[in-house]
Tab-separated table of C-alpha atoms in Angstrom:
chain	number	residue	atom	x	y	z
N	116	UNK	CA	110.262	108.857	-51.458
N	117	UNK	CA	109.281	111.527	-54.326
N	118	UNK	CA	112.487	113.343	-55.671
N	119	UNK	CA	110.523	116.312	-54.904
N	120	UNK	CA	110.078	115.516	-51.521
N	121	UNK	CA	113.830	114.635	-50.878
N	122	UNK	CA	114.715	117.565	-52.860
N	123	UNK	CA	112.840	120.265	-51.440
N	124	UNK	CA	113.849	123.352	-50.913
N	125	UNK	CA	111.868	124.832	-48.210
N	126	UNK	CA	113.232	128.094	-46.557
N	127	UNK	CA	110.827	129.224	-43.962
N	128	UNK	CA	109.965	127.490	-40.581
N	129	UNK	CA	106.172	126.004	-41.281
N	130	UNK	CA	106.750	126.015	-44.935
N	131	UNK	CA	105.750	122.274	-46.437
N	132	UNK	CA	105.094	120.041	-49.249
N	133	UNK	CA	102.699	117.160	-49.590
N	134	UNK	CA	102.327	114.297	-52.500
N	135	UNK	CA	99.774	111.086	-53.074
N	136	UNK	CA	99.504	108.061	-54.627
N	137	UNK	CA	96.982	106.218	-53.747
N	138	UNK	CA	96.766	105.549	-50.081
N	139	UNK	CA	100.646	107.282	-49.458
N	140	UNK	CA	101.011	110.024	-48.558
N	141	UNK	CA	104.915	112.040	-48.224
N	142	UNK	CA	105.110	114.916	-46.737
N	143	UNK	CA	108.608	117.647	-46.425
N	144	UNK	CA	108.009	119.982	-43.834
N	145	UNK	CA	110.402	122.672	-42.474
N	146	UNK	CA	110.859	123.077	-39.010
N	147	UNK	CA	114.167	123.612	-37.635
N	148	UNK	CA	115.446	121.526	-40.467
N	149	UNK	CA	113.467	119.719	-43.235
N	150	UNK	CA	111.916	116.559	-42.110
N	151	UNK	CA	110.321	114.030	-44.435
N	152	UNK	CA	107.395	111.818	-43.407
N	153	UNK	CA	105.540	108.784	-45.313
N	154	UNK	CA	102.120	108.084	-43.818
N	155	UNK	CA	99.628	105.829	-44.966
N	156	UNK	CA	97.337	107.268	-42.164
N	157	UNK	CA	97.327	110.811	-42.450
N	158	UNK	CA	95.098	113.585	-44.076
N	159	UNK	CA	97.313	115.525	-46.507
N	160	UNK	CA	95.149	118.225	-46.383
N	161	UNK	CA	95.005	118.716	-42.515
N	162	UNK	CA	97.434	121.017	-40.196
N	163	UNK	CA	97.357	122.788	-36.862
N	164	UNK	CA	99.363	125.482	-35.453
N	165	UNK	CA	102.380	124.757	-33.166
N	166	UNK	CA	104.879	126.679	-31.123
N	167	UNK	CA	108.302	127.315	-31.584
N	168	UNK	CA	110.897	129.676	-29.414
N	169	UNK	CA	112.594	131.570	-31.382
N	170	UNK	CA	116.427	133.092	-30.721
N	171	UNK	CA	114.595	136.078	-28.230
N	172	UNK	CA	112.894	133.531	-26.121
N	173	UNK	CA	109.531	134.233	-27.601
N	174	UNK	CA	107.622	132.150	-29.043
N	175	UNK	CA	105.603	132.539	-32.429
N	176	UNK	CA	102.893	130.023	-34.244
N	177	UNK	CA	104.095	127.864	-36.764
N	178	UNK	CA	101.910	125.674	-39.429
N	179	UNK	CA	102.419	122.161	-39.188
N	180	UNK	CA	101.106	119.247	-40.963
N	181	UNK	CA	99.219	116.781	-39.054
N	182	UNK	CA	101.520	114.091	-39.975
N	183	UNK	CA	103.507	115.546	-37.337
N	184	UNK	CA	101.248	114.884	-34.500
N	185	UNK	CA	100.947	111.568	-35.379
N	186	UNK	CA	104.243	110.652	-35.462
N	187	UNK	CA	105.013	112.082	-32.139
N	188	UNK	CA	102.051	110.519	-30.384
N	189	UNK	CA	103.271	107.126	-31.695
N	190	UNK	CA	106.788	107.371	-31.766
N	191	UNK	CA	107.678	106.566	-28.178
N	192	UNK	CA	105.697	102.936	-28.982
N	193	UNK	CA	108.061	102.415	-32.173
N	194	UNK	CA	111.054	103.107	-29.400
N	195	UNK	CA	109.830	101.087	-26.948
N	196	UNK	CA	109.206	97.843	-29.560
N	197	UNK	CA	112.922	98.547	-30.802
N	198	UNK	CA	114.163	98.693	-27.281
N	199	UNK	CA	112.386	95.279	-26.556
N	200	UNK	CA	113.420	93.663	-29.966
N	201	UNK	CA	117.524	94.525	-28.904
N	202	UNK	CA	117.400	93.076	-25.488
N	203	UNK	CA	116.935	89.544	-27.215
N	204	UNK	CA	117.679	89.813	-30.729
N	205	UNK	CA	118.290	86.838	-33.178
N	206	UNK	CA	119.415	89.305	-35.849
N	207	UNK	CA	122.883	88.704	-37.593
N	208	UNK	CA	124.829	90.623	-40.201
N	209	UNK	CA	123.937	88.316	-43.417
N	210	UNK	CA	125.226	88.991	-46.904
N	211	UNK	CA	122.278	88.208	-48.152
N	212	UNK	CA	119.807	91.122	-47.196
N	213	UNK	CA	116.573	89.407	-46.652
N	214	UNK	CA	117.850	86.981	-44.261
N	215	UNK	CA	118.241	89.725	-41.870
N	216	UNK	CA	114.767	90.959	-42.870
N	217	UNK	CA	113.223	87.553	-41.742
N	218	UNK	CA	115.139	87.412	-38.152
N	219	UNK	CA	113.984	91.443	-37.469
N	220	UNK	CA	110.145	90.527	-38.948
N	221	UNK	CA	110.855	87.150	-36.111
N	222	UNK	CA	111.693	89.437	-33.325
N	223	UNK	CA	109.085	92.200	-34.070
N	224	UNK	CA	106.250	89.043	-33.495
N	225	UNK	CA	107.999	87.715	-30.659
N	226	UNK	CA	108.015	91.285	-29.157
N	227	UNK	CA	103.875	91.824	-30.156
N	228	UNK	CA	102.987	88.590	-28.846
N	229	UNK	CA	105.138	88.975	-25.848
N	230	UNK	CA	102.765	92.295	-24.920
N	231	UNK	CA	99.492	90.689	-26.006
N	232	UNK	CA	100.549	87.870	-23.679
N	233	UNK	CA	101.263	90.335	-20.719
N	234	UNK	CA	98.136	92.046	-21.547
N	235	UNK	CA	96.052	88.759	-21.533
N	236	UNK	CA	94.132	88.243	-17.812
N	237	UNK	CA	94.659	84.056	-18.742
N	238	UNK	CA	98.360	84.283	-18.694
N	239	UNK	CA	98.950	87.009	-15.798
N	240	UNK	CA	101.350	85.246	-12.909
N	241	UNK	CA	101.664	84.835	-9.550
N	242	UNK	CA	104.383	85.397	-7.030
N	243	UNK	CA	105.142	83.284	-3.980
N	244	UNK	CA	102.790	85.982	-2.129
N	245	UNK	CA	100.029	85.794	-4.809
N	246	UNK	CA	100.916	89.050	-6.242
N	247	UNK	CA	100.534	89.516	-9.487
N	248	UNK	CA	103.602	89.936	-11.833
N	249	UNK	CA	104.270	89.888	-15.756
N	250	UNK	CA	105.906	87.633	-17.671
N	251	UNK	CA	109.506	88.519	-18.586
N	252	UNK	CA	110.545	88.730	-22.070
N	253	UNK	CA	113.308	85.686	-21.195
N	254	UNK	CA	111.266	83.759	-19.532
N	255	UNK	CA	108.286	84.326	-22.547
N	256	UNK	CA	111.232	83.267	-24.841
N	257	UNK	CA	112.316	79.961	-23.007
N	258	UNK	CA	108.846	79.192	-23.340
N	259	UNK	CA	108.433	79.522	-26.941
N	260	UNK	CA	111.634	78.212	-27.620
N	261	UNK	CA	110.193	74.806	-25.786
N	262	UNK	CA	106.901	74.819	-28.013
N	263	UNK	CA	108.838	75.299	-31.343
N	264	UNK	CA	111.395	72.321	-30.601
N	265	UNK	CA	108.510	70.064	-28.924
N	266	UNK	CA	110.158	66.632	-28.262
N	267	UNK	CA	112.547	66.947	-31.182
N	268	UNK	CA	115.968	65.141	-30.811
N	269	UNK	CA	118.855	65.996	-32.095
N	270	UNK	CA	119.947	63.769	-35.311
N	271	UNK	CA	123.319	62.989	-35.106
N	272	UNK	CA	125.905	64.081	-38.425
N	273	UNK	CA	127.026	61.500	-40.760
N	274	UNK	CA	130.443	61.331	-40.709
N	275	UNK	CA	132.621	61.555	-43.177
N	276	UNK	CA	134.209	58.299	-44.434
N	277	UNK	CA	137.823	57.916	-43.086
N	278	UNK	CA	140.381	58.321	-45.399
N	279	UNK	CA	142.330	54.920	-45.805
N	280	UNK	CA	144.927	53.663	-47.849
N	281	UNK	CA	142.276	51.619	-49.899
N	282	UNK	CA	140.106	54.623	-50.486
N	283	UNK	CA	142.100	57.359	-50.522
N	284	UNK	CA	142.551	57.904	-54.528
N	285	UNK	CA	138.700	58.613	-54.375
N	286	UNK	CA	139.518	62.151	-52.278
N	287	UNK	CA	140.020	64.631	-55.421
N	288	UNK	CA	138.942	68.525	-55.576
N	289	UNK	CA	135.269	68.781	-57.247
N	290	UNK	CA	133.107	71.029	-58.302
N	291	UNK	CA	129.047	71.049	-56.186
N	292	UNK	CA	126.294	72.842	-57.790
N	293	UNK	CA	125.399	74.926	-55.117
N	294	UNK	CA	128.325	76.834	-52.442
N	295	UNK	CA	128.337	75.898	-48.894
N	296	UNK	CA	130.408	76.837	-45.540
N	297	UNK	CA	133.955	75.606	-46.144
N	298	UNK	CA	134.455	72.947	-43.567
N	299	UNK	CA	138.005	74.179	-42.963
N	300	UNK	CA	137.374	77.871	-42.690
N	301	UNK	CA	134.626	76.935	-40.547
N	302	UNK	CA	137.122	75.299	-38.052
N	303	UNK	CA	138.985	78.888	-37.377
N	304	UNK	CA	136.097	80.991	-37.610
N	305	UNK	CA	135.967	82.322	-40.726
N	306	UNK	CA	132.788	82.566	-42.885
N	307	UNK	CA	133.443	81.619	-46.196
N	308	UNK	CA	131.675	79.923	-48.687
N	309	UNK	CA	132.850	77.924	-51.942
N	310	UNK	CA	131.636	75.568	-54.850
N	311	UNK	CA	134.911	72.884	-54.509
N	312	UNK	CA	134.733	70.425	-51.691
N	313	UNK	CA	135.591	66.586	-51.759
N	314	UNK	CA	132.881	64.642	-53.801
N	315	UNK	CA	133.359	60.866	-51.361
N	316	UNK	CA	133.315	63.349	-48.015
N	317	UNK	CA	130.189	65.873	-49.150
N	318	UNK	CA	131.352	68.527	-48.055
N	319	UNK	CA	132.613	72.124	-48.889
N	320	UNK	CA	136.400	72.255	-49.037
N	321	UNK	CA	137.973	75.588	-50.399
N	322	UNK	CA	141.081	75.355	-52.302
N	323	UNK	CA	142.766	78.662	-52.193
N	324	UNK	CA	143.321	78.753	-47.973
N	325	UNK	CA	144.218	74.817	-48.396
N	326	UNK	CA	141.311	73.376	-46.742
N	327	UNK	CA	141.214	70.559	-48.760
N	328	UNK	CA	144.550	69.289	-48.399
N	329	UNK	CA	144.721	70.405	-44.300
N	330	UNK	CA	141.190	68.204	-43.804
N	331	UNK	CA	142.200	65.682	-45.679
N	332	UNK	CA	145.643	65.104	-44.003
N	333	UNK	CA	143.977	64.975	-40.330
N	334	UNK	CA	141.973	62.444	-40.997
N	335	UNK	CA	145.370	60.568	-42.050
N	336	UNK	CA	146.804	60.993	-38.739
C-alpha cells in the first residue's frame, strides 16, 4: 500500500484519495474512519452518493468511491469461504511462513471445489427417500482424502540399529548437513530442531536437553 494512502489525512466524511499502477488501484476513503481498499477491479474514477445518519438522526449524502460497493457486494462470499476453510482446516503455526501459505492456498481449493461439486447436477445425492441433498464438506473431504492416498501402504521405518556392546563405540555426537526434528524432543512434545544427531542411528539427536545420551541409554536397557 502507497505511503500516501496509509498516511492520509482525510478530515471530512466522503473525502478520498485514489492511486494506480498499472492494473492496482488503492484507494483511502473517509467514512466514519479512514478505510483503505486495493482493487484490481475497480474504476478509480467512478463514485456514487451514499447515506449516512448523522448525530440528529438525519441523514445527509455522502461521496463514495465505487470500490466501496464492490467490496460490500462481495464481502459476505469472502466470509462465507473463510467460515468454510475453519471448519476443516489443515493450517498449522509454522516458523517458516510459506508453509502456512501452502496449507491456507490447500484449503481455499478444497473449499472452491467443494462448491463447484455441490453446484454440479452429476454429483447431487440422494437420500433414503430420493430427496435430494448436498454433499457435506466432511464427507467431500473423506472422499478426496481416499483419491489422494489411492492404494498406497504404509512403508514401515527402518529402525535404528541396537546399540550393543560390539557396536556401541560407533554412537558419537555428529554434525548432519541439514537440521531435523530431534528424536528426543520429539518424544515429549516439543518441536525442536538441531544439526547433531548420531551418525550409525540417522537421526537428529540434540545435545543441550541430553537427547543423545537419554536415547542412547534406552536402547541399552
Amino acid at each position: 500500500m502507497p505511503e500516501a494512502i496509509k498516511g492520509a489525512k482525510l478530515k471530512n466524511r466522503g473525502e478520498s484519495i485514489t492511486m494506480q499502477k498499472g492494473n492496482l488501484v488503492a484507494t483511502a476513503w473517509k467514512d466514519k474512519k479512514i478505510v483503505n481498499y486495493l482493487s484490481t477491479n475497480c474504476d478509480p474514477t467512478q463514485s456514487r452518493i451514499v447515506q449516512r445518519r448523522q448525530k440528529d438522526g438525519t441523514r445527509r449524502d455522502v461521496a463514495a468511491p465505487i470500490v466501496s460497493d464492490l467490496y460490500n457486494k462481495f464481502m459476505f462470499g469472502v466470509d462465507l469461504a473463510d467460515q468454510k476453510r475453519m471448519q476443516y482446516s489443515t493450517c498449522r503455526k509454522a516458523k517458516k511462513w510459506y508453509k502456512y501459505l501452502f496449507w491456507f492456498c490447500f484449503d481455499l481449493g478444497v473449499v472452491n471445489s467443494l462448491i463447484c461439486m455441490q453446484e454440479s447436477l452429476k454429483h447431487k445425492l440422494l437420500t433414503k427417500t430420493r430427496k435430494e441433498r448436498k454433499r457435506t464438506q466432511l464427507e467431500y473431504r473423506k472422499a478426496l482424502a481416499q483419491q489422494m492416498i489411492g492404494n498406497f501402504r504404509g512403508v514401515r521405518k527402518r529402525k535404528a540399529p541396537a546399540v550393543t556392546g560390539n557396536c556401541g563405540l560407533a554412537h558419537w555426537p555428529t554434525q548432519f548437513d541439514k537440521p531435523g526434528r530431534c528424536k528426543g524432543c520429539l518424544k515429549q512434545n516439543k518441536r525442536f530442531e538441531v544439526s547433531a544427531g548420531c551418525k550409525q542411528c540417522n537421526i537428529r539427536l540434540c545435545i543441550k536437553n541430553d537427547c543423545f545420551f537419554k536415547y542412547h541409554e534406552e536402547l541399552l536397557k
